[in-house]
Coordinates of C-alpha atoms in Angstrom, one line a residue:
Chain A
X1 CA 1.1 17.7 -36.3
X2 CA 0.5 15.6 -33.2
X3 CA 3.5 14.8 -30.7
X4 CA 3.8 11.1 -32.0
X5 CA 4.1 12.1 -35.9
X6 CA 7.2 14.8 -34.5
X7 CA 8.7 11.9 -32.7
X8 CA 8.3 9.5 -35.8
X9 CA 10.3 12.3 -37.7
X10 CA 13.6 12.5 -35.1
X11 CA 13.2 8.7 -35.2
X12 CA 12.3 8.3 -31.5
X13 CA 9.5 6.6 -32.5
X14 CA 8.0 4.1 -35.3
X15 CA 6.0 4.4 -38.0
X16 CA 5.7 0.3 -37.8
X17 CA 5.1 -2.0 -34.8
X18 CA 7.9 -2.0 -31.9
X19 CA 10.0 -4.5 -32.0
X20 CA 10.4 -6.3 -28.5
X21 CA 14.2 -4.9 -28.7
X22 CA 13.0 -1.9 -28.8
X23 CA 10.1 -2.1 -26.5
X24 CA 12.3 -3.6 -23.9
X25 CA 15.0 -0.7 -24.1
X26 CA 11.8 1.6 -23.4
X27 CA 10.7 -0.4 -20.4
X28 CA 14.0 -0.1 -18.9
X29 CA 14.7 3.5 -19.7
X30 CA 11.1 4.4 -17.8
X31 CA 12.1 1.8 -14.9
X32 CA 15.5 3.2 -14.8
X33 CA 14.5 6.6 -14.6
X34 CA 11.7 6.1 -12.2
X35 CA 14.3 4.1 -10.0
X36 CA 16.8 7.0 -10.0
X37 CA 14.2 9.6 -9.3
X38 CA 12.3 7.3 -6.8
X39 CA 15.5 6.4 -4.7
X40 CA 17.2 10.3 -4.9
X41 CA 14.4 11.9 -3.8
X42 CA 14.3 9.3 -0.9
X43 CA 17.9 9.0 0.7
X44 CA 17.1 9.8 4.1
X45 CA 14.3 7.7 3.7
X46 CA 16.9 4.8 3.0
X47 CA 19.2 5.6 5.4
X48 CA 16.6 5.7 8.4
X49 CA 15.7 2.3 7.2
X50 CA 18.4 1.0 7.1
X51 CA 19.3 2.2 10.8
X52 CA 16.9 0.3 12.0
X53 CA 14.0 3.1 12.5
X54 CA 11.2 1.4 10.5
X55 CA 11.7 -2.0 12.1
X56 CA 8.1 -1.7 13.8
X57 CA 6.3 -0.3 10.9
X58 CA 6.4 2.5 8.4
X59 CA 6.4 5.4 10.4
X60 CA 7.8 8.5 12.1
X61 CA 8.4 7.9 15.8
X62 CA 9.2 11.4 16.0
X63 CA 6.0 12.2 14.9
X64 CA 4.5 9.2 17.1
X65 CA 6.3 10.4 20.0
X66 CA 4.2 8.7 22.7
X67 CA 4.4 5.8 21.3
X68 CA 6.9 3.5 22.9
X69 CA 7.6 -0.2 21.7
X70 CA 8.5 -2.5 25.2
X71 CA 9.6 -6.1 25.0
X72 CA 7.7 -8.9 27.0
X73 CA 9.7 -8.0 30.1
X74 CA 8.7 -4.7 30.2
X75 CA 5.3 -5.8 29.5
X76 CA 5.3 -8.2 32.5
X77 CA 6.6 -5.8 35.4
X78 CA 4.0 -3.2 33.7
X79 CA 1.3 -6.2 34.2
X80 CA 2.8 -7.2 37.9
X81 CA 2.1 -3.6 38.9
X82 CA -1.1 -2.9 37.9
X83 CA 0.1 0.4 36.6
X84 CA -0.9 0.0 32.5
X85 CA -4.1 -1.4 30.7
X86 CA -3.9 -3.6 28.6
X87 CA -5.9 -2.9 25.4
X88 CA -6.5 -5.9 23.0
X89 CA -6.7 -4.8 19.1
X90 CA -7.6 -7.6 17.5
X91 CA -11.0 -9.3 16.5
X92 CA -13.6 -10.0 19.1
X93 CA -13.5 -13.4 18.3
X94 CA -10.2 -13.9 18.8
X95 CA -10.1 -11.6 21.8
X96 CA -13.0 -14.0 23.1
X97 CA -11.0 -17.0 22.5
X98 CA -8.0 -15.7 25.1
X99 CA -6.4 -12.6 26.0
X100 CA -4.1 -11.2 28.4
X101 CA -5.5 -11.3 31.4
X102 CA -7.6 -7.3 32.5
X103 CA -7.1 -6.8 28.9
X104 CA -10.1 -4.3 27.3
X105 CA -10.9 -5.2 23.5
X106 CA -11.0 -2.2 20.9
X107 CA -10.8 -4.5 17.5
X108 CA -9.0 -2.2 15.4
X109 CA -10.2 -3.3 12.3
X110 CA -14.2 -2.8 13.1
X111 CA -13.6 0.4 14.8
X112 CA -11.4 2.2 11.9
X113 CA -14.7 1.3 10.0
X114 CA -17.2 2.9 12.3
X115 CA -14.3 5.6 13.1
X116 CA -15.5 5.6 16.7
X117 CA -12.3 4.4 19.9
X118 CA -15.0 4.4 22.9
X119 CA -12.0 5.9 25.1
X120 CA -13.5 8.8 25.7
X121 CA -14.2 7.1 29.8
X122 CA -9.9 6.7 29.9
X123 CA -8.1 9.7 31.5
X124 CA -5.3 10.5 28.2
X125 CA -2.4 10.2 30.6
X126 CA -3.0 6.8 31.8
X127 CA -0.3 4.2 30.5
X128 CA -1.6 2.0 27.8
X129 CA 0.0 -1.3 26.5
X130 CA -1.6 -2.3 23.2
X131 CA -1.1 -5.8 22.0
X132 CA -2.1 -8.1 19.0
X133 CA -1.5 -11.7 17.8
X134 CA 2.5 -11.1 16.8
X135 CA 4.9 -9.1 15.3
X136 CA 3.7 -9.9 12.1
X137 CA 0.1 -8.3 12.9
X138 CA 0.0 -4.7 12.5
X139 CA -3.3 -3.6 14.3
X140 CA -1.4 -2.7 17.5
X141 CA 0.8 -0.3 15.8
X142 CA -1.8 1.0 13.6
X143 CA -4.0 1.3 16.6
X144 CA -1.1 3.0 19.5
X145 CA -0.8 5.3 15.7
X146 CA -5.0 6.1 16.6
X147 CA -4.6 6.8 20.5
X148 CA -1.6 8.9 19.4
X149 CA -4.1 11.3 17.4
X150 CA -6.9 11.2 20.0
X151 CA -4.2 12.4 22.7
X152 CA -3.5 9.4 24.5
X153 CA 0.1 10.3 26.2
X154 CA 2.0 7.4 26.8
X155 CA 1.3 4.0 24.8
X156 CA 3.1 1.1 24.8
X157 CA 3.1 -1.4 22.4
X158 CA 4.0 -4.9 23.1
X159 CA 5.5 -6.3 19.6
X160 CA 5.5 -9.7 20.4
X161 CA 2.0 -10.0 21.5
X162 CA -0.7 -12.7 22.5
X163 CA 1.5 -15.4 21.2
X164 CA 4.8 -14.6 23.0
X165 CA 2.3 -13.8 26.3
X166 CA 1.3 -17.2 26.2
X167 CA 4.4 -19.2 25.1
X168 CA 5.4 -17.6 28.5
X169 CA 2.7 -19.1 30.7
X170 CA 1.9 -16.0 31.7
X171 CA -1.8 -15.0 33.2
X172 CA -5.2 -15.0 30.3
X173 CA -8.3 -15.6 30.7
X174 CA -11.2 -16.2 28.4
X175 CA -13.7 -13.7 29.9
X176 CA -14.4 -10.4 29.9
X177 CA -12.3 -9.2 33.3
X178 CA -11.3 -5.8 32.3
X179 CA -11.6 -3.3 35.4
Chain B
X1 CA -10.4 -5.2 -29.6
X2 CA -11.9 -1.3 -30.2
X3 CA -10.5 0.7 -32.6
X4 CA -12.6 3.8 -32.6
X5 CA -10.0 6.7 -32.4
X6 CA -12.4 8.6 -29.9
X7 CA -13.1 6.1 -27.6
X8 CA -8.9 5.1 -27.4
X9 CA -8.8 8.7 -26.6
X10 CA -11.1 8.5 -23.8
X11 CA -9.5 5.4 -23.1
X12 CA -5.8 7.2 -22.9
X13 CA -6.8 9.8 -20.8
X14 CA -8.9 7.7 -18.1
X15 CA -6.1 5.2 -17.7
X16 CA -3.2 8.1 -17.6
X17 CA -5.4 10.5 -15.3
X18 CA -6.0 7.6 -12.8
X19 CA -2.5 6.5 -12.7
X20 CA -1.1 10.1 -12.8
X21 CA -3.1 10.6 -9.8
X22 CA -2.5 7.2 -8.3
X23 CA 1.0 7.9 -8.6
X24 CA 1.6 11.6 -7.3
X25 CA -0.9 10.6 -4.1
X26 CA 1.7 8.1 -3.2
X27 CA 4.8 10.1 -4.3
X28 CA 4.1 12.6 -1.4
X29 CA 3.4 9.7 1.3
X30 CA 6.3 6.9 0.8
X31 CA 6.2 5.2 4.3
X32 CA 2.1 5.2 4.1
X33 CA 2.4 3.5 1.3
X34 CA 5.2 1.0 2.0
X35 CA 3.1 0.3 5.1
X36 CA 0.5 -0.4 2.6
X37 CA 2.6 -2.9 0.7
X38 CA 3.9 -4.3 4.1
X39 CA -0.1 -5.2 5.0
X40 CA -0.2 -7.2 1.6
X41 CA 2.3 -9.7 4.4
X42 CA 4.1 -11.1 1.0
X43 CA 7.1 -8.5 0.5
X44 CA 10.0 -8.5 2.7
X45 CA 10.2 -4.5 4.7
X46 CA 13.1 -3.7 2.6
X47 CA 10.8 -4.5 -0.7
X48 CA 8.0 -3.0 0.7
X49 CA 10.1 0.3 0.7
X50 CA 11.7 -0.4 -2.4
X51 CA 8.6 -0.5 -4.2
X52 CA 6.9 2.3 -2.7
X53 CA 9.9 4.7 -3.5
X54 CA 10.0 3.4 -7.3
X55 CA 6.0 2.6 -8.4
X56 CA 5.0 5.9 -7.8
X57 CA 6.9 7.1 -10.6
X58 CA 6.6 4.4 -13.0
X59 CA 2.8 4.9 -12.8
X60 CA 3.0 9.0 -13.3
X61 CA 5.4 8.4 -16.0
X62 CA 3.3 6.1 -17.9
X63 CA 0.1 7.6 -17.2
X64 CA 1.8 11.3 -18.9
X65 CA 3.4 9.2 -21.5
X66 CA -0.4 7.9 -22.2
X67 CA -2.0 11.1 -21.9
X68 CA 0.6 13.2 -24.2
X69 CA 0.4 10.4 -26.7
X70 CA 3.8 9.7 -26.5
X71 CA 5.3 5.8 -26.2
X72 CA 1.7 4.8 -26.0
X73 CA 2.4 1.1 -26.4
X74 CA 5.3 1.0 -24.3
X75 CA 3.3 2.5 -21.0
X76 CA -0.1 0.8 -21.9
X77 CA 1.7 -2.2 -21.7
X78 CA 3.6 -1.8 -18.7
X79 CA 0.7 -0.3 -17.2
X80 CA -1.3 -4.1 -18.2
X81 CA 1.3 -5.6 -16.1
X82 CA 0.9 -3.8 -13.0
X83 CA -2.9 -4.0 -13.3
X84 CA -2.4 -7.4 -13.8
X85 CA 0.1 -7.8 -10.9
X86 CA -2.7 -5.6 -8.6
X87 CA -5.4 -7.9 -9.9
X88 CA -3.6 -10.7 -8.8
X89 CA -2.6 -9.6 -5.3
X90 CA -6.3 -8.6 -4.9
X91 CA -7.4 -12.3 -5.3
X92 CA -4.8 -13.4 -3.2
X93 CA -5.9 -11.0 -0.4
X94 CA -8.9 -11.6 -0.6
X95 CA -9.0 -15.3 -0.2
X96 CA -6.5 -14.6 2.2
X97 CA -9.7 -12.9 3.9
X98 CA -6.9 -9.8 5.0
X99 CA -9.2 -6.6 5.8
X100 CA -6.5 -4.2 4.5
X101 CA -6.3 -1.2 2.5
X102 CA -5.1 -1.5 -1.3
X103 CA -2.8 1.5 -1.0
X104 CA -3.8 2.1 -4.4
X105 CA -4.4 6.1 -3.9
X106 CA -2.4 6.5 -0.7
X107 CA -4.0 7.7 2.5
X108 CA -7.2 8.1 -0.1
X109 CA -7.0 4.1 -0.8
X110 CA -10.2 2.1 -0.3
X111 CA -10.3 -1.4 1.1
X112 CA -9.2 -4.4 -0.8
X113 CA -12.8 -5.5 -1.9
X114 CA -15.2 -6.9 -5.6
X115 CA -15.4 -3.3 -6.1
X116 CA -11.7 -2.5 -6.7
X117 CA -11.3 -5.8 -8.4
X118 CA -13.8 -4.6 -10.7
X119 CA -12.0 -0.9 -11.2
X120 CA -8.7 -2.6 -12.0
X121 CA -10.6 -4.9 -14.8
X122 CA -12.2 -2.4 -16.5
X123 CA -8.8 -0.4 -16.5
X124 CA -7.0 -3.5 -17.8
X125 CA -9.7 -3.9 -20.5
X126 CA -8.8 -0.1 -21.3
X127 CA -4.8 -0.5 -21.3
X128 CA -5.1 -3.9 -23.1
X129 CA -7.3 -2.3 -25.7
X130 CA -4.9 1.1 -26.3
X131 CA -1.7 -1.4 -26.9
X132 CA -3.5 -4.1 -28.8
X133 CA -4.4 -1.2 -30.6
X134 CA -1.5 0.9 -31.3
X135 CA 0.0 -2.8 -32.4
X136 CA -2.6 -3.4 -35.0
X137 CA -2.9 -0.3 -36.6
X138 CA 1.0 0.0 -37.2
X139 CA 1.4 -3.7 -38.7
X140 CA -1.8 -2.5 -40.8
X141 CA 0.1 0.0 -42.1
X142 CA 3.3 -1.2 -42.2
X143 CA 1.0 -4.1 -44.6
X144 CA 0.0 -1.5 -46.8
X145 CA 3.5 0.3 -47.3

C-alpha cells in the first residue's frame, strides 16, 4: 500500500483532482510552515539585521575582523598621507577609464575566476583601502572578504567608492601610476 | 505530457533530490545566500534575507513531499513556480550582463550562465510533467467512476 493510497484513506488526500481550494490551503500550509521554521531557526539572524550589522553586506564582521568600512573622509586623510593603497576591484576597463589616483587594479570578478590575488609582492600588514563603483557594487566587499582569507591585516573599504571620489573633485588619473 | 509510471518516478526523485539538496546547502549558509539574492540588485536587503531564511525550506519540503510521494501535485507545482521565477531572473541577469553567482546550491552555486538556464528547463519540463500528470490521471479516473 503506497503512502498516497494511506493518505487517500484518512482523507488527507484525493482520489479525484485537487480542487484549487484545496491546493491553495496546501500551498499555504507548506509556505506557512517553511516561514515559521525559516524565521525561528534565524532570530539572531533578524535581530543583527535589524541592528544595523548587515548594512555593508551579508556577513560576519566578527569573522571579517580586519575588515573595516571608512567613509570618504577617512578615505581622504588616508590618501593625503600616503599611508594606505589604494586597490581598485572593478573591471580593467572601467579601472582604465579613471581611478583614484596610485590606485593598483585587482578586478575581482576575473581574478575569483582564475582564483589567483597577485599580492603575494604586498607585506600582509600594510593598510589597504579597497574601492568600487558605489555602494550598490559589491566587489570591494567581496574582495576586502578575499584579502581577509589570504591574511591581509587591516583593509579598509571605502563604501562610497569611485563615484563619491569624484563627485568630490578629488585627485584620478587615467594611467597606470600605482607605486 | 509523459505518463510512463517509471519515468515520473525518475522524474520525482531527480526533481526532489536536486531541491532537497538545493535547499539544505542553503539552510546551513543563510547570509551567503541572502548575499546571493542581494547580487541579483532587484530585492530590497530586508527581502534578500527574508527569502533566504524561508526558500530553503519550501524547496526541502517540496522536494521530500515529491520524493515520498506525498502532495505530489501540490509541491510539483510550487516547485514550477520557483523554476519559473529562477528562469526568469536568469534572463534578466543575463541581459543585465551581471557576472554573479546563482546562489542556487549555496557556496557550491555556479555562475549565472546558458548552462544553468538549460538545468532549470529541463527540471521545469520534469515538474510540469509530474503535476500535469498527477492532474490527468485523477480526472481520468474520477471519468471512469
Amino acid at each position: 500500500m503506497s503512502i498516497q493510497t494511506v493518505l487517500i484513506k484518512l482523507e488527507w488526500s484525493s482520489a479525484g483532482p485537487l480542487s484549487l481550494k484545496k491546493m491553495i490551503q496546501r500551498m499555504a500550509f507548506i509556505l506557512l510552515f517553511s516561514s515559521i521554521i525559516g524565521l525561528g531557526a534565524n532570530v539572531s539572524l533578524i535581530k543583527k539585521f535589524f541592528s544595523g550589522e548587515y548594512q555593508y553586506g551579508f556577513f560576519s564582521l566578527e569573522e571579517y575582523s580586519s575588515i573595516v568600512f571608512i567613509t570618504l573622509g577617512e578615505a581622504e586623510e588616508l590618501f593625503a598621507t600616503g599611508s594606505a593603497l589604494f586597490i581598485d576591484s572593478r573591471a580593467v576597463e572601467d579601472f582604465k577609464e579613471g581611478h583614484i589616483f596610485g590606485a593598483v587594479n585587482i578586478p575581482f570578478v576575473e581574478k575569483k575566476k582564475k582564483d589567483e590575488l597577485d599580492m603575494e609582492s604586498y607585506p600582509l600588514e600594510g593598510i589597504y583601502v579597497v574601492y568600487c563603483d558605489a555602494n550598490e557594487c559589491q566587489s570591494s566587499v567581496e574582495l576586502a572578504k578575499l584579502l581577509h582569507e589570504k591574511g591581509f591585516q587591516d583593509i579598509r573599504v571605502f563604501f562610497g567608492g569611485w563615484e563619491e571620489w569624484v563627485r568630490e573633485g578629488l585627485p584620478v588619473s587615467k594611467e597606470d601610476d600605482s607605486k | 505530457m509523459i505518463r510512463n509510471k517509471h519515468i515520473l518516478l525518475f522524474f520525482r526523485f531527480v526533481v526532489g533530490g536536486v531541491f532537497i539538496w538545493a535547499g539544505l546547502s542553503k539552510i546551513f549558509d543563510p547570509l551567503g545566500f541572502a548575499q546571493n539574492i542581494a547580487n541579483y540588485r532587484i530585492f530590497s536587503q530586508a527581502v534578500s534575507l527574508f527569502l533566504a531564511l524561508i526558500l530553503p525550506w519550501i524547496e526541502v519540503i517540496c522536494g521530500l513531499l515529491l520524493v515520498l510521494g506525498i502532495f505530489r501535485e501540490t509541491a510539483s507545482f510550487i516547485l514550477s513556480g520557483s523554476l519559473v521565477v529562477f528562469l526568469g531572473l536568469i534572463i534578466v541577469t543575463l541581459m543585465r550582463g551581471l557576472d554573479i553567482d546563482c546562489g542556487c546550491f549555496g557556496s557550491l552555486s555556479r555562475s549565472v550562465d546558458y548552462k544553468l538556464l538549460l538545468m532549470d528547463c529541463v527540471l521545469l519540463f520534469f515538474s510540469l510533467n509530474i503535476f500535469l500528470s498527477q492532474y490527468s490521471a485523477k480526472k481520468r479516473k474520477q471519468n471512469t467512476a
